């Protein structure tokens, strides 16, 4: 499932990818009023297959009645051994999921540790499982902020095993990307802009497909969020620069 594309449900003459100034990740908003006891489930369960054959499961739960937020929280459980029983549900974070967009994407990174990305109050939060598997790092902002109606996060694992996270953007860039650090698996490079569309009135949703060519370069296809048109962009140099956005003229583009 994770060899190429992960979803919860993927030219010549281009300029180098723009990178905003580096800044420290900001903690995601937490709700400390909840008792931390799962009650009603929300959304679909998401599973991740591990390299040793075990399966990890993630589920959103609303807290049992109390003063907590009306939004659900993310919980996790894992098998003790391949094909075996699951352990107890444990809450991943005190940061609620939602509103409007309730996307949750768990994935094993290049070092084999689990990471989870989830939408919270309009931004994507990111947390990594502790090396011993007994807890999670505090949820921090991942730096991608797609509008809810522009789609969510799209993860792609290239042939080298490196992860790329794409999301639509507004303002100076039509889309932004972060790439897993090749020299430090599990770490992520800065947010990089992918340039503007030639049409100033067009806005993109999340990618509909990501393709990797034999030379390693990626091609992204994305549909406009409010119009039945698609655009594509191709890397000039893998993980370094992109060509221009081009309006798709073929039906098979998407």
XYZ file of N, CA and C in Angstrom, residues 74-209:
408
model
N -7.343 11.557 17.910
C -6.779 10.410 17.208
C -6.206 9.401 18.203
N -6.547 8.121 17.992
C -6.082 7.023 18.844
C -5.380 5.975 17.989
N -4.548 5.164 18.651
C -3.714 4.180 17.954
C -3.640 2.889 18.766
N -3.579 1.768 18.042
C -3.273 0.484 18.665
C -2.475 -0.349 17.682
N -1.758 -1.348 18.197
C -0.906 -2.156 17.328
C -0.929 -3.615 17.750
N -0.603 -4.475 16.800
C -0.504 -5.899 17.093
C 0.788 -6.186 17.854
N 0.695 -7.123 18.795
C 1.889 -7.531 19.521
C 2.793 -8.387 18.647
N 2.191 -9.127 17.709
C 2.935 -9.972 16.787
C 2.105 -10.126 15.513
N 2.730 -10.485 14.384
C 1.971 -10.629 13.143
C 0.798 -11.601 13.298
N -0.386 -11.148 12.929
C -1.569 -11.983 13.029
C -2.123 -12.123 14.429
N -1.480 -11.465 15.400
C -1.889 -11.603 16.791
C -2.939 -10.582 17.195
N -3.222 -10.576 18.499
C -4.214 -9.653 19.049
C -3.656 -8.227 19.088
N -4.572 -7.270 19.135
C -4.184 -5.872 19.237
C -4.115 -5.449 20.698
N -3.205 -4.539 20.977
C -3.127 -3.954 22.301
C -4.248 -2.949 22.509
N -4.227 -2.296 23.646
C -5.281 -1.328 23.976
C -5.126 -0.063 23.123
N -6.250 0.635 22.926
C -6.208 1.932 22.253
C -5.503 2.953 23.150
N -4.625 3.742 22.561
C -3.937 4.818 23.269
C -4.060 6.099 22.456
N -4.298 7.198 23.138
C -4.465 8.453 22.418
C -3.124 8.950 21.889
N -3.106 9.325 20.625
C -1.885 9.802 19.995
C -1.553 11.213 20.454
N -2.584 12.071 20.532
C -2.337 13.475 20.825
C -3.560 14.101 21.462
N -3.317 15.145 22.255
C -4.405 15.934 22.808
C -4.868 17.024 21.859
N -4.333 17.029 20.638
C -4.772 17.968 19.610
C -5.963 17.374 18.872
N -7.084 18.070 18.806
C -8.258 17.517 18.128
C -8.099 17.501 16.612
N -8.887 16.658 15.947
C -8.893 16.549 14.497
C -10.096 17.315 13.948
N -9.897 18.133 12.913
C -10.982 18.900 12.319
C -10.890 20.369 12.730
N -11.928 21.157 12.519
C -13.181 20.819 11.843
C -13.059 20.907 10.323
N -14.132 20.602 9.617
C -14.268 20.664 8.153
C -13.457 19.584 7.460
N -12.172 19.475 7.771
C -11.333 18.445 7.155
C -10.832 17.515 8.250
N -11.151 16.208 8.110
C -10.817 15.235 9.144
C -9.833 14.189 8.614
N -8.933 14.609 7.754
C -7.982 13.685 7.139
C -6.900 13.267 8.130
N -6.613 11.964 8.152
C -5.548 11.397 8.978
C -4.712 10.486 8.078
N -3.397 10.694 8.040
C -2.515 9.877 7.202
C -1.351 9.356 8.051
N -1.345 8.073 8.394
C -0.188 7.472 9.054
C 0.725 6.820 8.014
N 2.011 6.795 8.284
C 2.963 6.211 7.347
C 4.231 5.826 8.094
N 4.924 4.798 7.596
C 6.234 4.445 8.124
C 7.271 5.232 7.336
N 8.141 5.975 8.030
C 9.124 6.805 7.331
C 10.338 5.984 6.902
N 11.344 6.670 6.358
C 12.507 5.982 5.837
C 13.294 5.200 6.865
N 13.150 5.537 8.137
C 13.847 4.797 9.192
C 12.964 3.718 9.810
N 11.726 3.578 9.314
C 10.828 2.548 9.815
C 9.906 2.989 10.927
N 10.084 4.217 11.447
C 9.212 4.700 12.521
C 7.919 5.264 11.945
N 6.847 5.192 12.740
C 5.562 5.698 12.298
C 5.478 7.209 12.485
N 4.920 7.871 11.492
C 4.556 9.276 11.580
C 3.072 9.387 11.258
N 2.422 10.414 11.821
C 1.024 10.665 11.507
C 0.844 12.141 11.179
N 0.105 12.401 10.116
C -0.275 13.750 9.718
C -1.793 13.849 9.844
N -2.280 14.907 10.471
C -3.727 15.073 10.585
C -4.080 16.552 10.595
N -5.268 16.837 10.052
C -5.726 18.216 9.955
C -6.317 18.675 11.282
N -5.945 19.873 11.704
C -6.487 20.436 12.938
C -6.565 21.961 12.794
N -7.780 22.485 12.869
C -8.008 23.933 12.783
C -7.334 24.560 11.562
N -7.427 23.887 10.396
C -6.969 24.472 9.150
C -5.517 24.237 8.799
N -4.745 23.598 9.675
C -3.345 23.296 9.395
C -3.102 21.803 9.592
N -2.016 21.321 9.029
C -1.670 19.917 9.245
C -0.677 19.796 10.393
N -1.027 18.920 11.334
C -0.152 18.625 12.465
C 0.601 17.332 12.183
N 1.718 17.171 12.858
C 2.631 16.064 12.574
C 3.197 15.549 13.887
N 3.180 14.229 14.055
C 3.748 13.615 15.251
C 4.447 12.324 14.860
N 5.483 11.956 15.607
C 6.300 10.779 15.310
C 6.298 9.859 16.526
N 6.150 8.563 16.278
C 6.156 7.601 17.370
C 7.543 7.511 18.003
N 7.577 7.399 19.323
C 8.842 7.262 20.030
C 9.575 5.993 19.579
N 10.906 5.972 19.659
C 11.665 4.797 19.200
C 11.244 3.498 19.869
N 10.819 3.567 21.143
C 10.404 2.340 21.831
C 8.945 1.992 21.559
N 8.235 2.833 20.814
C 6.848 2.544 20.464
C 5.849 2.804 21.569
N 6.270 3.434 22.661
C 5.382 3.623 23.817
C 4.758 5.016 23.893
N 4.977 5.867 22.946
C 4.406 7.206 23.005
C 4.656 7.939 21.705
N 4.256 9.212 21.681
C 4.366 10.026 20.480
C 4.934 11.402 20.828
N 5.630 11.976 19.875
C 6.148 13.333 20.082
C 4.985 14.314 20.119
N 5.144 15.469 20.788
C 4.081 16.481 20.782
C 3.746 16.886 19.351
N 2.458 17.006 19.054
C 2.044 17.380 17.702
C 2.514 18.792 17.379
N 3.145 18.952 16.218
C 3.633 20.246 15.767
C 3.099 20.553 14.373
N 2.998 21.836 14.074
C 2.550 22.236 12.755
C 3.517 21.751 11.682
N 2.973 21.197 10.604
C 3.809 20.657 9.534
C 4.132 21.713 8.484
N 3.467 22.852 8.554
C 3.792 23.945 7.649
C 2.961 24.011 6.392
N 2.046 23.061 6.180
C 1.162 23.076 5.020
C -0.250 23.397 5.488
N -0.905 24.363 4.812
C -2.192 24.878 5.285
C -3.214 24.963 4.148
N -3.578 23.844 3.536
C -4.560 23.930 2.447
C -5.948 24.284 2.974
N -6.674 25.098 2.208
C -8.061 25.377 2.589
C -8.860 24.088 2.524
N -9.846 23.895 3.409
C -10.592 22.622 3.443
C -11.178 22.233 2.099
N -11.671 23.213 1.333
C -12.283 22.881 0.055
C -11.240 22.750 -1.064
N -9.968 22.894 -0.739
C -8.898 22.689 -1.710
C -8.292 21.294 -1.587
N -8.863 20.432 -0.790
C -8.291 19.111 -0.611
C -7.284 19.088 0.521
N -6.791 17.909 0.839
C -5.890 17.755 1.969
C -4.455 17.491 1.545
N -3.780 16.673 2.350
C -2.380 16.324 2.130
C -2.301 15.100 1.209
N -1.278 15.064 0.361
C -1.048 13.937 -0.545
C 0.395 13.493 -0.350
N 0.581 12.220 0.045
C 1.924 11.683 0.244
C 2.298 10.758 -0.897
N 3.546 10.855 -1.324
C 4.079 9.993 -2.378
C 5.444 9.488 -1.949
N 5.657 8.159 -2.090
C 6.965 7.580 -1.797
C 7.662 7.274 -3.123
N 8.828 7.877 -3.347
C 9.523 7.652 -4.605
C 10.295 6.328 -4.577
N 10.937 5.999 -5.676
C 11.614 4.698 -5.785
C 12.783 4.570 -4.824
N 13.334 5.696 -4.394
C 14.416 5.653 -3.413
C 13.898 5.471 -1.989
N 12.580 5.455 -1.835
C 11.975 5.283 -0.518
C 11.715 6.576 0.210
N 12.009 7.713 -0.428
C 11.832 9.000 0.208
C 10.391 9.475 0.051
N 9.843 10.086 1.103
C 8.477 10.591 1.089
C 8.432 12.053 0.650
N 7.373 12.393 -0.097
C 7.111 13.764 -0.506
C 5.677 14.096 -0.099
N 5.467 15.225 0.556
C 4.148 15.651 1.007
C 3.740 16.892 0.225
N 2.600 16.803 -0.488
C 2.101 17.904 -1.315
C 0.779 18.421 -0.762
N 0.539 19.703 -0.897
C -0.754 20.293 -0.545
C -0.932 21.579 -1.339
N -2.183 21.885 -1.689
C -2.472 23.126 -2.387
C -2.157 24.312 -1.484
N -1.960 25.456 -2.096
C -1.615 26.660 -1.346
C -2.305 27.853 -1.989
N -2.205 28.975 -1.328
C -2.750 30.217 -1.870
C -1.674 31.296 -1.812
N -1.866 32.331 -2.600
C -0.898 33.418 -2.577
C 0.193 33.210 -3.607
N 1.451 33.186 -3.163
C 2.585 33.147 -4.085
C 2.728 31.815 -4.796
N 2.157 30.749 -4.257
C 2.322 29.421 -4.831
C 0.975 28.721 -4.991
N 0.844 27.976 -6.101
C -0.360 27.191 -6.314
C -0.339 25.914 -5.473
N 0.869 25.425 -5.171
C 1.035 24.198 -4.394
C 2.373 24.275 -3.677
N 2.476 23.556 -2.567
C 3.725 23.485 -1.818
C 4.070 22.028 -1.535
N 5.348 21.782 -1.250
C 5.821 20.423 -1.019
C 6.878 20.418 0.080
N 6.900 19.338 0.843
C 8.005 19.050 1.760
C 8.517 17.654 1.431
N 9.827 17.467 1.516
C 10.455 16.207 1.151
C 11.255 15.664 2.318
N 11.122 14.360 2.531
C 11.880 13.713 3.595
C 13.377 13.850 3.316
N 14.130 14.172 4.346
C 15.571 14.389 4.222
C 16.266 13.069 3.879
N 16.937 13.026 2.731
C 17.587 11.789 2.295
C 18.735 11.388 3.209
N 19.358 12.359 3.878
C 20.504 12.059 4.746
C 20.091 11.737 6.173
N 18.830 12.016 6.508
C 18.331 11.760 7.865
C 16.882 11.277 7.774
N 16.665 9.998 7.404
C 15.303 9.490 7.242
C 14.448 9.767 8.472
N 13.251 10.274 8.219
C 12.372 10.661 9.320
C 12.373 12.148 9.552
N 13.406 12.844 9.058
C 13.431 14.298 9.120
C 12.883 14.867 7.815
N 12.440 16.106 7.872
C 11.820 16.716 6.707
C 12.512 18.024 6.341
N 12.637 18.272 5.045
C 13.179 19.516 4.563
C 12.164 20.638 4.693
N 12.532 21.843 4.268
C 11.639 23.000 4.418
C 10.455 22.929 3.470
N 9.446 23.764 3.757
C 8.330 23.939 2.831
C 8.856 24.653 1.587
N 8.559 24.098 0.409
C 9.030 24.686 -0.846
C 7.835 25.007 -1.740
N 7.817 26.192 -2.282
C 6.765 26.577 -3.204
C 7.015 26.009 -4.590
N 5.933 25.786 -5.345
C 6.033 25.184 -6.670
C 5.585 26.149 -7.770
N 5.534 27.441 -7.457
C 5.241 28.427 -8.485
C 3.759 28.692 -8.663
N 3.461 29.740 -9.412
C 2.082 30.165 -9.628
C 1.535 29.609 -10.933
N 0.215 29.610 -11.046
C -0.444 29.216 -12.284
C -0.471 30.408 -13.246
N -0.430 30.151 -14.550
C -0.547 31.261 -15.508
C -1.888 31.975 -15.425
N -2.919 31.276 -14.990
C -4.249 31.861 -14.851
C -4.418 32.372 -13.426
N -4.492 33.685 -13.200
C -4.578 34.207 -11.826
C -5.898 33.890 -11.139
N -6.896 33.438 -11.888
C -8.203 33.146 -11.304
C -8.388 31.655 -11.023
N -7.370 30.859 -11.283
C -7.455 29.418 -11.050
C -6.846 29.068 -9.700
N -7.400 28.050 -9.054
C -6.868 27.549 -7.792
C -6.929 26.039 -7.783
N -5.885 25.399 -7.276
C -5.778 23.947 -7.338
C -6.301 23.260 -6.089
N -6.793 22.030 -6.273
C -7.024 21.128 -5.168
C -5.754 20.327 -4.929
N -5.828 19.299 -4.099
C -4.658 18.450 -3.873
C -4.379 17.641 -5.138
N -3.175 17.099 -5.299
C -2.855 16.337 -6.514
C -3.844 15.193 -6.751
N -4.149 14.957 -8.016
C -4.944 13.786 -8.378
C -4.048 12.622 -8.751
N -2.801 12.903 -9.128
C -1.844 11.836 -9.406
C -0.429 12.370 -9.312
